[in-house]
Amino acid sequence: MSIRESYNSWASQYDSNINKTRDMEAVSLRENLHPFTFNNILEIGAGTGKNTSWLVDQAPKLTAVDFSEEMMAIAKTKFQDHPGIRFVQADITTPWNFTTEKFDLVTFSLVLEHIENLDHIFAEASKLLNRGGIVYIGELHPFRQYGGSKARFTTEEGEKVLEVYIHHLSEFVQTAACHGLQVFDAKEYFDNDDKTTVPRILVLLLSKS
Ligand SMILES: C[S@@+](CC[C@H](N)C(=O)[O-])C[C@H]1O[C@@H](n2cnc3c(N)ncnc32)[C@H](O)[C@@H]1O
């Protein structure tokens, strides 16, 4: 099953499954972005709108992108007729010709683990970002991935494990820098705030120089 087919199949239960990673990342996004104000937000891999619901109040305009029509269909039901949101179905591994707008925030929440080639993603994000704009990355921590942790869900036919790629910390930092994106903050989130365990979520904040 492709990644898109997997999310189409997962969509109806994505919001209701017990999922610590999903929930912790919702906290991390809000904690890290609330100090800023934005005019135009690009949310990549918006899914069922977990973060769209908060981001939409942080800027007058938001573009939510996802390639899973089923995930997006659920998000759309939550924001019917919202004048500030534009939903776009697109595969971000292809050229980002879905917009000609410029943004001052681009977010990636739990999506880059499904992307093999970060170079393309940072190149496209950087092109659409205003100078001084911010990229937020909130991902399953690579240290968890080293232990075999992968996105997964259960269906009537059994457990489905999604195709994932590991991006080491150095790869995030160095690939971003190649496209004018500099890390200005990094955070790690732990289950029960227990810093003796392997962190669950990695947050990187990048700015465009
Ligand atoms: C784990 S979900 C995260 C959804 C949401 N950001 C959240 O945190 O709940 C990952 C999302 O990324 C989307 N996605 C994965 N690969 C993608 C690609 N190549 N292009 C566009 N969307 C993609 C999936 O369809 C899915 O909705």
Coordinates of C-alpha atoms and ligand atoms in Angstrom, one line a residue:
M1 CA 0.0 0.0 0.0
S2 CA 1.4 3.4 -0.9
I3 CA 1.7 6.2 1.7
R4 CA -1.2 8.0 0.1
E5 CA -3.4 4.9 0.1
S6 CA -2.4 4.2 3.7
Y7 CA -3.5 7.7 4.9
N8 CA -6.8 7.3 2.9
S9 CA -7.4 4.1 4.7
W10 CA -6.3 5.5 8.1
A11 CA -8.3 8.8 7.8
S12 CA -11.6 7.7 9.4
Q13 CA -9.9 6.6 12.6
Y14 CA -6.9 9.1 12.6
D15 CA -8.6 11.5 15.0
S16 CA -10.1 8.9 17.4
N17 CA -7.1 6.4 17.7
I18 CA -5.0 6.7 20.8
N19 CA -1.9 8.3 19.5
K20 CA 0.7 9.9 21.8
T21 CA 2.8 11.2 18.9
R22 CA -0.1 13.0 17.3
D23 CA -1.1 14.6 20.6
M24 CA 2.3 15.6 21.7
E25 CA 3.1 17.2 18.4
A26 CA -0.1 19.3 18.7
V27 CA 1.2 20.6 22.0
S28 CA 4.7 21.3 20.6
L29 CA 3.4 23.2 17.6
R30 CA 1.3 25.5 19.8
E31 CA 4.0 26.1 22.4
N32 CA 6.6 26.9 19.8
L33 CA 4.6 29.2 17.5
H34 CA 2.4 31.1 19.9
P35 CA 5.0 33.9 20.4
F36 CA 4.9 34.9 16.7
T37 CA 2.4 36.6 14.5
F38 CA 1.9 35.6 10.9
N39 CA 0.1 37.0 7.8
N40 CA 0.1 33.9 5.5
I41 CA 0.7 30.3 6.6
L42 CA 1.5 27.2 4.5
E43 CA 0.6 24.0 6.3
I44 CA 2.2 21.0 4.6
G45 CA 0.7 17.6 5.3
A46 CA -2.3 19.1 7.1
G47 CA -4.1 15.8 7.4
T48 CA -7.4 15.9 9.2
G49 CA -6.7 19.5 10.5
K50 CA -5.3 18.8 14.0
N51 CA -3.1 21.9 13.7
T52 CA -5.2 23.8 11.1
S53 CA -7.7 24.4 13.9
W54 CA -5.1 26.5 15.8
L55 CA -3.1 27.9 12.9
V56 CA -6.1 29.4 11.3
D57 CA -6.4 31.8 14.2
Q58 CA -2.7 32.9 13.9
A59 CA -3.0 34.5 10.4
P60 CA -5.7 35.9 8.1
K61 CA -4.7 33.4 5.4
L62 CA -3.8 29.7 5.5
T63 CA -3.1 27.2 2.7
A64 CA -3.5 23.5 3.8
V65 CA -1.8 21.0 1.6
D66 CA -2.1 17.2 1.6
F67 CA -2.1 14.4 -0.9
S68 CA -4.6 12.2 0.9
E69 CA -8.1 13.1 -0.3
E70 CA -9.6 11.2 2.6
M71 CA -7.6 13.0 5.3
M72 CA -8.4 16.3 3.6
A73 CA -12.1 15.5 3.3
I74 CA -12.3 15.2 7.1
A75 CA -10.4 18.5 7.6
K76 CA -12.8 20.2 5.2
T77 CA -15.8 19.2 7.3
K78 CA -14.2 21.0 10.3
F79 CA -13.7 24.3 8.5
Q80 CA -16.6 24.6 6.1
D81 CA -17.0 28.1 4.7
H82 CA -14.0 29.4 6.6
P83 CA -12.9 32.4 4.4
G84 CA -9.2 32.3 5.4
I85 CA -8.5 28.6 4.5
R86 CA -7.6 27.2 1.1
F87 CA -7.2 23.4 0.8
V88 CA -4.9 22.0 -1.9
Q89 CA -4.5 18.3 -2.8
A90 CA -0.9 18.0 -3.9
D91 CA 2.1 15.6 -3.6
I92 CA 4.9 17.6 -2.1
T93 CA 7.5 15.3 -3.7
T94 CA 6.6 17.0 -7.0
P95 CA 7.2 20.7 -7.9
W96 CA 5.1 23.0 -5.7
N97 CA 3.2 24.7 -8.4
F98 CA 0.0 24.8 -6.4
T99 CA 0.6 28.4 -5.3
T100 CA 2.2 31.7 -6.4
E101 CA 1.8 33.3 -3.0
K102 CA 4.6 34.0 -0.5
F103 CA 4.3 32.9 3.1
D104 CA 5.8 33.9 6.5
L105 CA 5.3 30.4 8.1
V106 CA 5.7 26.9 6.6
T107 CA 4.8 24.0 8.9
F108 CA 5.6 20.3 8.7
S109 CA 4.0 18.2 11.4
L110 CA 4.7 14.4 11.3
V111 CA 5.1 14.5 7.5
L112 CA 8.8 14.5 6.7
E113 CA 9.2 11.0 7.9
H114 CA 7.3 10.0 4.8
I115 CA 9.6 12.0 2.5
E116 CA 12.8 10.4 1.1
N117 CA 14.4 13.6 -0.4
L118 CA 14.5 16.5 2.0
D119 CA 16.5 18.6 -0.4
H120 CA 13.6 19.0 -2.8
I121 CA 11.3 19.9 0.1
F122 CA 13.5 22.5 1.7
A123 CA 14.2 24.0 -1.8
E124 CA 10.5 24.4 -2.5
A125 CA 9.7 25.7 1.0
S126 CA 12.5 28.2 0.9
K127 CA 11.3 29.6 -2.5
L128 CA 7.8 30.3 -1.1
L129 CA 9.0 31.8 2.2
N130 CA 9.5 35.5 2.7
R131 CA 12.9 36.6 4.0
G132 CA 12.8 36.4 7.8
G133 CA 10.0 33.8 7.5
I134 CA 9.9 30.7 9.7
V135 CA 9.8 27.0 9.0
Y136 CA 8.4 24.8 11.8
I137 CA 9.3 21.1 11.9
G138 CA 7.6 18.8 14.4
E139 CA 8.5 15.2 13.7
L140 CA 8.8 11.8 15.4
H141 CA 12.3 12.1 16.9
P142 CA 14.9 10.2 14.8
F143 CA 16.2 8.6 18.1
R144 CA 12.8 6.8 18.3
Q145 CA 13.1 5.8 14.7
Y146 CA 16.5 4.2 15.4
G147 CA 14.6 1.9 17.8
G148 CA 12.2 0.9 15.0
S149 CA 9.3 3.2 15.8
K150 CA 7.1 3.8 12.7
A151 CA 3.7 5.3 12.0
R152 CA 1.1 2.5 12.2
F153 CA -2.6 1.9 12.5
T154 CA -4.9 -1.1 12.8
T155 CA -7.5 -2.3 10.3
E156 CA -9.8 -5.3 10.2
E157 CA -7.1 -7.1 8.2
G158 CA -4.5 -6.4 10.9
E159 CA -1.8 -3.8 11.6
K160 CA -0.6 -1.5 8.7
V161 CA 2.9 -0.1 9.1
L162 CA 3.6 3.0 6.9
E163 CA 6.7 3.5 4.7
V164 CA 9.1 5.8 6.5
Y165 CA 12.5 7.3 6.1
I166 CA 15.0 8.3 8.8
H167 CA 16.4 11.9 8.7
H168 CA 19.3 12.3 11.1
L169 CA 19.6 15.6 12.9
S170 CA 22.6 16.6 10.9
E171 CA 20.6 16.0 7.7
F172 CA 17.9 18.3 8.7
V173 CA 20.3 21.1 9.7
Q174 CA 22.7 20.8 6.7
T175 CA 20.0 20.3 4.0
A176 CA 18.0 23.3 5.4
A177 CA 21.2 25.4 5.4
C178 CA 21.8 24.6 1.7
H179 CA 18.5 26.5 1.0
G180 CA 19.1 29.5 3.2
L181 CA 17.2 28.1 6.2
Q182 CA 19.1 28.4 9.5
V183 CA 18.1 26.6 12.7
F184 CA 17.4 29.1 15.5
D185 CA 15.7 26.9 18.0
A186 CA 15.4 23.1 18.8
K187 CA 13.3 21.3 21.3
E188 CA 12.7 17.7 22.4
Y189 CA 9.5 16.4 24.0
F190 CA 9.5 13.4 26.3
D191 CA 6.7 11.1 27.5
N192 CA 5.7 12.2 30.9
D193 CA 8.4 14.9 30.6
D194 CA 10.9 12.2 31.7
K195 CA 14.2 13.3 30.2
T196 CA 15.9 10.0 31.1
T197 CA 13.9 8.4 28.2
V198 CA 14.2 8.6 24.5
P199 CA 12.5 11.8 23.3
R200 CA 9.3 11.3 21.2
I201 CA 9.1 14.6 19.3
L202 CA 11.8 16.7 17.7
V203 CA 11.0 20.4 17.0
L204 CA 13.2 22.6 14.8
L205 CA 12.6 26.2 14.0
L206 CA 14.3 27.6 11.0
S207 CA 14.4 31.1 9.6
K208 CA 15.2 32.3 6.1
S209 CA 18.2 34.5 6.0
Ligands
LIG1 C1 0.9 11.6 10.3 S1 -0.1 12.6 9.2 C2 0.0 14.2 10.0 C3 -1.2 15.1 9.8 C4 -1.2 16.3 10.6 N1 -0.1 17.2 10.2 C5 -1.1 16.0 12.1 O1 0.0 16.3 12.7 O2 -2.0 15.4 12.6 C6 0.9 12.8 7.8 C7 0.2 13.5 6.7 O3 1.1 13.8 5.6 C8 0.5 13.6 4.4 N2 1.6 13.3 3.4 C9 2.5 12.3 3.5 N3 3.3 12.4 2.4 C10 2.8 13.4 1.6 C11 3.2 13.9 0.3 N4 4.2 13.4 -0.4 N5 2.5 15.0 -0.1 C12 1.5 15.5 0.6 N6 1.1 15.1 1.8 C13 1.8 14.0 2.3 C14 -0.4 12.4 4.7 O4 -1.4 12.3 3.7 C15 -0.9 12.7 6.1 O5 -2.1 13.4 6.0

